[in-house]
mmCIF file with all atom_site columns, C-alpha atoms in Angstrom:
data_model
loop_
_atom_site.group_PDB
_atom_site.id
_atom_site.type_symbol
_atom_site.label_atom_id
_atom_site.label_alt_id
_atom_site.label_comp_id
_atom_site.label_asym_id
_atom_site.label_entity_id
_atom_site.label_seq_id
_atom_site.pdbx_PDB_ins_code
_atom_site.Cartn_x
_atom_site.Cartn_y
_atom_site.Cartn_z
_atom_site.occupancy
_atom_site.B_iso_or_equiv
_atom_site.pdbx_formal_charge
_atom_site.auth_seq_id
_atom_site.auth_comp_id
_atom_site.auth_asym_id
_atom_site.auth_atom_id
_atom_site.pdbx_PDB_model_num
ATOM 1   C CA . LYS Y 1 1   ? -26.578 19.592  7.453  1.00 73.00 ? 946  LYS Y CA 1
ATOM 2   C CA . MET Y 1 2   ? -23.282 18.343  8.821  1.00 75.00 ? 947  MET Y CA 1
ATOM 3   C CA . GLU Y 1 3   ? -24.792 14.928  9.522  1.00 80.00 ? 948  GLU Y CA 1
ATOM 4   C CA . LYS Y 1 4   ? -26.050 14.673  5.957  1.00 75.00 ? 949  LYS Y CA 1
ATOM 5   C CA . LEU Y 1 5   ? -22.664 15.720  4.569  1.00 74.00 ? 950  LEU Y CA 1
ATOM 6   C CA . LEU Y 1 6   ? -20.874 13.168  6.751  1.00 73.00 ? 951  LEU Y CA 1
ATOM 7   C CA . LYS Y 1 7   ? -23.291 10.403  5.724  1.00 71.00 ? 952  LYS Y CA 1
ATOM 8   C CA . TYR Y 1 8   ? -22.811 11.258  2.047  1.00 70.00 ? 953  TYR Y CA 1
ATOM 9   C CA . SER Y 1 9   ? -19.022 11.467  2.325  1.00 68.00 ? 954  SER Y CA 1
ATOM 10  C CA . LEU Y 1 10  ? -18.894 7.979   3.883  1.00 69.00 ? 955  LEU Y CA 1
ATOM 11  C CA . SER Y 1 11  ? -21.029 6.467   1.148  1.00 77.00 ? 956  SER Y CA 1
ATOM 12  C CA . PRO Y 1 12  ? -19.497 3.300   -0.362 1.00 79.00 ? 957  PRO Y CA 1
ATOM 13  C CA . GLN Y 1 13  ? -20.294 4.615   -3.839 1.00 81.00 ? 958  GLN Y CA 1
ATOM 14  C CA . LEU Y 1 14  ? -17.781 7.430   -3.267 1.00 83.00 ? 959  LEU Y CA 1
ATOM 15  C CA . VAL Y 1 15  ? -14.868 5.168   -2.350 1.00 86.00 ? 960  VAL Y CA 1
ATOM 16  C CA . PRO Y 1 16  ? -13.581 4.840   -5.954 1.00 88.00 ? 961  PRO Y CA 1
ATOM 17  C CA . LEU Y 1 17  ? -13.718 8.608   -6.488 1.00 88.00 ? 962  LEU Y CA 1
ATOM 18  C CA . ILE Y 1 18  ? -12.064 9.350   -3.144 1.00 88.00 ? 963  ILE Y CA 1
ATOM 19  C CA . SER Y 1 19  ? -9.431  6.703   -3.926 1.00 91.00 ? 964  SER Y CA 1
ATOM 20  C CA . ILE Y 1 20  ? -8.619  8.343   -7.244 1.00 94.00 ? 965  ILE Y CA 1
ATOM 21  C CA . LEU Y 1 21  ? -8.361  11.769  -5.600 1.00 94.00 ? 966  LEU Y CA 1
ATOM 22  C CA . LEU Y 1 22  ? -6.084  10.396  -2.879 1.00 95.00 ? 967  LEU Y CA 1
ATOM 23  C CA . LEU Y 1 23  ? -3.863  8.667   -5.432 1.00 97.00 ? 968  LEU Y CA 1
ATOM 24  C CA . LEU Y 1 24  ? -3.583  11.784  -7.568 1.00 97.00 ? 969  LEU Y CA 1
ATOM 25  C CA . THR Y 1 25  ? -2.681  13.800  -4.491 1.00 98.00 ? 970  THR Y CA 1
ATOM 26  C CA . GLU Y 1 26  ? -0.048  11.292  -3.394 1.00 98.00 ? 971  GLU Y CA 1
ATOM 27  C CA . PHE Y 1 27  ? 1.417   10.948  -6.891 1.00 97.00 ? 972  PHE Y CA 1
ATOM 28  C CA . ILE Y 1 28  ? 1.931   14.726  -6.852 1.00 97.00 ? 973  ILE Y CA 1
ATOM 29  C CA . LEU Y 1 29  ? 3.026   15.168  -3.225 1.00 97.00 ? 974  LEU Y CA 1
ATOM 30  C CA . VAL Y 1 30  ? 5.518   12.303  -2.932 1.00 97.00 ? 975  VAL Y CA 1
ATOM 31  C CA . PRO Y 1 31  ? 7.879   13.602  -5.657 1.00 97.00 ? 976  PRO Y CA 1
ATOM 32  C CA . VAL Y 1 32  ? 7.561   17.152  -4.315 1.00 97.00 ? 977  VAL Y CA 1
ATOM 33  C CA . ILE Y 1 33  ? 8.423   15.954  -0.800 1.00 97.00 ? 978  ILE Y CA 1
ATOM 34  C CA . LEU Y 1 34  ? 11.440  14.020  -2.089 1.00 96.00 ? 979  LEU Y CA 1
ATOM 35  C CA . TRP Y 1 35  ? 12.567  17.100  -4.007 1.00 95.00 ? 980  TRP Y CA 1
ATOM 36  C CA . LYS Y 1 36  ? 11.977  19.720  -1.305 1.00 96.00 ? 981  LYS Y CA 1
ATOM 37  C CA . ILE Y 1 37  ? 12.458  18.006  2.072  1.00 95.00 ? 982  ILE Y CA 1
ATOM 38  C CA . PRO Y 1 38  ? 16.008  17.056  3.014  1.00 91.00 ? 983  PRO Y CA 1
ATOM 39  C CA . TYR Y 1 39  ? 16.746  13.465  3.960  1.00 91.00 ? 984  TYR Y CA 1
ATOM 40  C CA . THR Y 1 40  ? 16.347  12.730  7.670  1.00 90.00 ? 985  THR Y CA 1
ATOM 41  C CA . GLU Y 1 41  ? 18.403  9.859   9.070  1.00 90.00 ? 986  GLU Y CA 1
ATOM 42  C CA . ILE Y 1 42  ? 16.306  7.646   11.292 1.00 91.00 ? 987  ILE Y CA 1
ATOM 43  C CA . ASP Y 1 43  ? 17.508  4.034   11.188 1.00 95.00 ? 988  ASP Y CA 1
ATOM 44  C CA . TRP Y 1 44  ? 18.706  3.482   7.611  1.00 96.00 ? 989  TRP Y CA 1
ATOM 45  C CA . LYS Y 1 45  ? 22.393  3.496   8.581  1.00 96.00 ? 990  LYS Y CA 1
ATOM 46  C CA . ALA Y 1 46  ? 21.793  0.994   11.396 1.00 96.00 ? 991  ALA Y CA 1
ATOM 47  C CA . TYR Y 1 47  ? 19.759  -1.261  9.095  1.00 97.00 ? 992  TYR Y CA 1
ATOM 48  C CA . MET Y 1 48  ? 22.574  -1.233  6.550  1.00 97.00 ? 993  MET Y CA 1
ATOM 49  C CA . GLN Y 1 49  ? 25.125  -2.061  9.275  1.00 97.00 ? 994  GLN Y CA 1
ATOM 50  C CA . GLU Y 1 50  ? 23.007  -5.022  10.400 1.00 97.00 ? 995  GLU Y CA 1
ATOM 51  C CA . VAL Y 1 51  ? 22.563  -6.260  6.844  1.00 97.00 ? 996  VAL Y CA 1
ATOM 52  C CA . GLU Y 1 52  ? 26.268  -5.822  6.146  1.00 97.00 ? 997  GLU Y CA 1
ATOM 53  C CA . GLY Y 1 53  ? 27.023  -8.141  9.058  1.00 97.00 ? 998  GLY Y CA 1
ATOM 54  C CA . PHE Y 1 54  ? 24.625  -10.733 7.662  1.00 97.00 ? 999  PHE Y CA 1
ATOM 55  C CA . LEU Y 1 55  ? 26.040  -10.455 4.155  1.00 97.00 ? 1000 LEU Y CA 1
ATOM 56  C CA . SER Y 1 56  ? 29.531  -10.879 5.613  1.00 97.00 ? 1001 SER Y CA 1
ATOM 57  C CA . GLY Y 1 57  ? 28.464  -14.309 6.860  1.00 97.00 ? 1002 GLY Y CA 1
ATOM 58  C CA . THR Y 1 58  ? 27.181  -13.623 10.382 1.00 95.00 ? 1003 THR Y CA 1
ATOM 59  C CA . THR Y 1 59  ? 23.918  -15.440 11.052 1.00 93.00 ? 1004 THR Y CA 1
ATOM 60  C CA . ASP Y 1 60  ? 24.008  -15.232 14.856 1.00 93.00 ? 1005 ASP Y CA 1
ATOM 61  C CA . TYR Y 1 61  ? 21.449  -12.576 15.832 1.00 91.00 ? 1006 TYR Y CA 1
ATOM 62  C CA . ASN Y 1 62  ? 23.511  -11.751 18.935 1.00 92.00 ? 1007 ASN Y CA 1
ATOM 63  C CA . GLN Y 1 63  ? 26.307  -10.561 16.642 1.00 94.00 ? 1008 GLN Y CA 1
ATOM 64  C CA . LEU Y 1 64  ? 24.201  -8.509  14.205 1.00 96.00 ? 1009 LEU Y CA 1
ATOM 65  C CA . LYS Y 1 65  ? 24.273  -4.928  15.457 1.00 95.00 ? 1010 LYS Y CA 1
ATOM 66  C CA . GLY Y 1 66  ? 24.023  -1.384  14.206 1.00 95.00 ? 1011 GLY Y CA 1
ATOM 67  C CA . ASP Y 1 67  ? 24.408  2.094   15.716 1.00 95.00 ? 1012 ASP Y CA 1
ATOM 68  C CA . THR Y 1 68  ? 20.980  1.783   17.343 1.00 94.00 ? 1013 THR Y CA 1
ATOM 69  C CA . GLY Y 1 69  ? 21.664  -1.598  18.952 1.00 94.00 ? 1014 GLY Y CA 1
ATOM 70  C CA . PRO Y 1 70  ? 21.109  -5.247  18.094 1.00 94.00 ? 1015 PRO Y CA 1
ATOM 71  C CA . LEU Y 1 71  ? 19.029  -6.502  15.191 1.00 95.00 ? 1016 LEU Y CA 1
ATOM 72  C CA . VAL Y 1 72  ? 15.477  -7.064  16.409 1.00 94.00 ? 1017 VAL Y CA 1
ATOM 73  C CA . TYR Y 1 73  ? 13.702  -7.753  13.113 1.00 95.00 ? 1018 TYR Y CA 1
ATOM 74  C CA . PRO Y 1 74  ? 12.989  -11.206 11.618 1.00 94.00 ? 1019 PRO Y CA 1
ATOM 75  C CA . ALA Y 1 75  ? 14.964  -12.836 8.846  1.00 94.00 ? 1020 ALA Y CA 1
ATOM 76  C CA . GLY Y 1 76  ? 12.542  -11.567 6.184  1.00 96.00 ? 1021 GLY Y CA 1
ATOM 77  C CA . PHE Y 1 77  ? 13.602  -8.020  7.072  1.00 96.00 ? 1022 PHE Y CA 1
ATOM 78  C CA . VAL Y 1 78  ? 17.258  -8.985  6.675  1.00 96.00 ? 1023 VAL Y CA 1
ATOM 79  C CA . TYR Y 1 79  ? 16.623  -10.564 3.265  1.00 97.00 ? 1024 TYR Y CA 1
ATOM 80  C CA . ILE Y 1 80  ? 14.594  -7.622  1.945  1.00 97.00 ? 1025 ILE Y CA 1
ATOM 81  C CA . TYR Y 1 81  ? 17.015  -5.019  3.254  1.00 97.00 ? 1026 TYR Y CA 1
ATOM 82  C CA . SER Y 1 82  ? 19.894  -7.052  1.796  1.00 98.00 ? 1027 SER Y CA 1
ATOM 83  C CA . ILE Y 1 83  ? 18.359  -6.354  -1.605 1.00 97.00 ? 1028 ILE Y CA 1
ATOM 84  C CA . PHE Y 1 84  ? 18.139  -2.635  -0.767 1.00 97.00 ? 1029 PHE Y CA 1
ATOM 85  C CA . TYR Y 1 85  ? 21.764  -2.774  0.413  1.00 98.00 ? 1030 TYR Y CA 1
ATOM 86  C CA . MET Y 1 86  ? 22.903  -4.218  -2.904 1.00 98.00 ? 1031 MET Y CA 1
ATOM 87  C CA . LEU Y 1 87  ? 20.770  -1.904  -5.049 1.00 98.00 ? 1032 LEU Y CA 1
ATOM 88  C CA . THR Y 1 88  ? 21.881  1.244   -3.212 1.00 97.00 ? 1033 THR Y CA 1
ATOM 89  C CA . GLU Y 1 89  ? 25.640  0.709   -3.375 1.00 97.00 ? 1034 GLU Y CA 1
ATOM 90  C CA . LYS Y 1 90  ? 25.927  -0.754  0.132  1.00 97.00 ? 1035 LYS Y CA 1
ATOM 91  C CA . GLY Y 1 91  ? 23.281  1.625   1.431  1.00 96.00 ? 1036 GLY Y CA 1
ATOM 92  C CA . THR Y 1 92  ? 25.121  4.774   0.376  1.00 97.00 ? 1037 THR Y CA 1
ATOM 93  C CA . ASP Y 1 93  ? 22.818  5.917   -2.442 1.00 97.00 ? 1038 ASP Y CA 1
ATOM 94  C CA . LEU Y 1 94  ? 20.187  7.539   -0.228 1.00 96.00 ? 1039 LEU Y CA 1
ATOM 95  C CA . ASP Y 1 95  ? 18.455  9.242   -3.142 1.00 95.00 ? 1040 ASP Y CA 1
ATOM 96  C CA . LEU Y 1 96  ? 17.835  5.894   -4.837 1.00 97.00 ? 1041 LEU Y CA 1
ATOM 97  C CA . ALA Y 1 97  ? 16.717  4.361   -1.528 1.00 97.00 ? 1042 ALA Y CA 1
ATOM 98  C CA . GLN Y 1 98  ? 14.184  7.156   -0.976 1.00 96.00 ? 1043 GLN Y CA 1
ATOM 99  C CA . HIS Y 1 99  ? 12.836  6.765   -4.497 1.00 97.00 ? 1044 HIS Y CA 1
ATOM 100 C CA . MET Y 1 100 ? 12.558  2.992   -4.106 1.00 97.00 ? 1045 MET Y CA 1
ATOM 101 C CA . PHE Y 1 101 ? 10.578  3.427   -0.899 1.00 97.00 ? 1046 PHE Y CA 1
ATOM 102 C CA . ALA Y 1 102 ? 8.396   6.072   -2.561 1.00 97.00 ? 1047 ALA Y CA 1
ATOM 103 C CA . VAL Y 1 103 ? 7.554   3.609   -5.351 1.00 97.00 ? 1048 VAL Y CA 1
ATOM 104 C CA . LEU Y 1 104 ? 6.833   0.851   -2.827 1.00 97.00 ? 1049 LEU Y CA 1
ATOM 105 C CA . TYR Y 1 105 ? 4.625   3.230   -0.837 1.00 98.00 ? 1050 TYR Y CA 1
ATOM 106 C CA . LEU Y 1 106 ? 2.638   4.235   -3.920 1.00 98.00 ? 1051 LEU Y CA 1
ATOM 107 C CA . ILE Y 1 107 ? 2.244   0.625   -5.055 1.00 98.00 ? 1052 ILE Y CA 1
ATOM 108 C CA . ASN Y 1 108 ? 1.009   -0.304  -1.580 1.00 98.00 ? 1053 ASN Y CA 1
ATOM 109 C CA . LEU Y 1 109 ? -1.428  2.613   -1.605 1.00 97.00 ? 1054 LEU Y CA 1
ATOM 110 C CA . VAL Y 1 110 ? -2.801  1.595   -5.012 1.00 96.00 ? 1055 VAL Y CA 1
ATOM 111 C CA . ILE Y 1 111 ? -3.354  -1.972  -3.776 1.00 96.00 ? 1056 ILE Y CA 1
ATOM 112 C CA . VAL Y 1 112 ? -5.033  -0.907  -0.526 1.00 95.00 ? 1057 VAL Y CA 1
ATOM 113 C CA . LEU Y 1 113 ? -7.324  1.608   -2.227 1.00 93.00 ? 1058 LEU Y CA 1
ATOM 114 C CA . ARG Y 1 114 ? -8.180  -0.942  -4.911 1.00 92.00 ? 1059 ARG Y CA 1
ATOM 115 C CA . ILE Y 1 115 ? -9.217  -3.372  -2.179 1.00 92.00 ? 1060 ILE Y CA 1
ATOM 116 C CA . TYR Y 1 116 ? -11.331 -0.661  -0.522 1.00 87.00 ? 1061 TYR Y CA 1
ATOM 117 C CA . SER Y 1 117 ? -12.988 0.100   -3.846 1.00 86.00 ? 1062 SER Y CA 1
ATOM 118 C CA . LYS Y 1 118 ? -13.790 -3.564  -4.497 1.00 87.00 ? 1063 LYS Y CA 1
ATOM 119 C CA . LEU Y 1 119 ? -15.209 -3.973  -0.993 1.00 84.00 ? 1064 LEU Y CA 1
ATOM 120 C CA . ALA Y 1 120 ? -17.380 -0.875  -1.380 1.00 73.00 ? 1065 ALA Y CA 1
ATOM 121 C CA . LYS Y 1 121 ? -19.336 -2.420  -4.279 1.00 68.00 ? 1066 LYS Y CA 1
#
């Protein structure tokens, strides 16, 4: 019975339904998590310090540093996080930053699950 259930649950025809259920779950859970779970600092402050150095005119990677050490990400990271820096009042509006990342996460999830659904046909 378990083998039959597993085979059925992995059926390509179920991918769209499973995708919809996952999206609904995420669209409910993400706001609840943002509301209930306090912000945990990981590297945001360091990223903003690195970006601040870049926006101040420093382009030498040896000079771009944050609390966690030197900048190790490529220029694309610096450009994208520069936008976050500007939109979040120099990285100080953590609530806005979390909501922006939540939206980006959900958009990414929609795209990935849409691709899975198209491939399952």
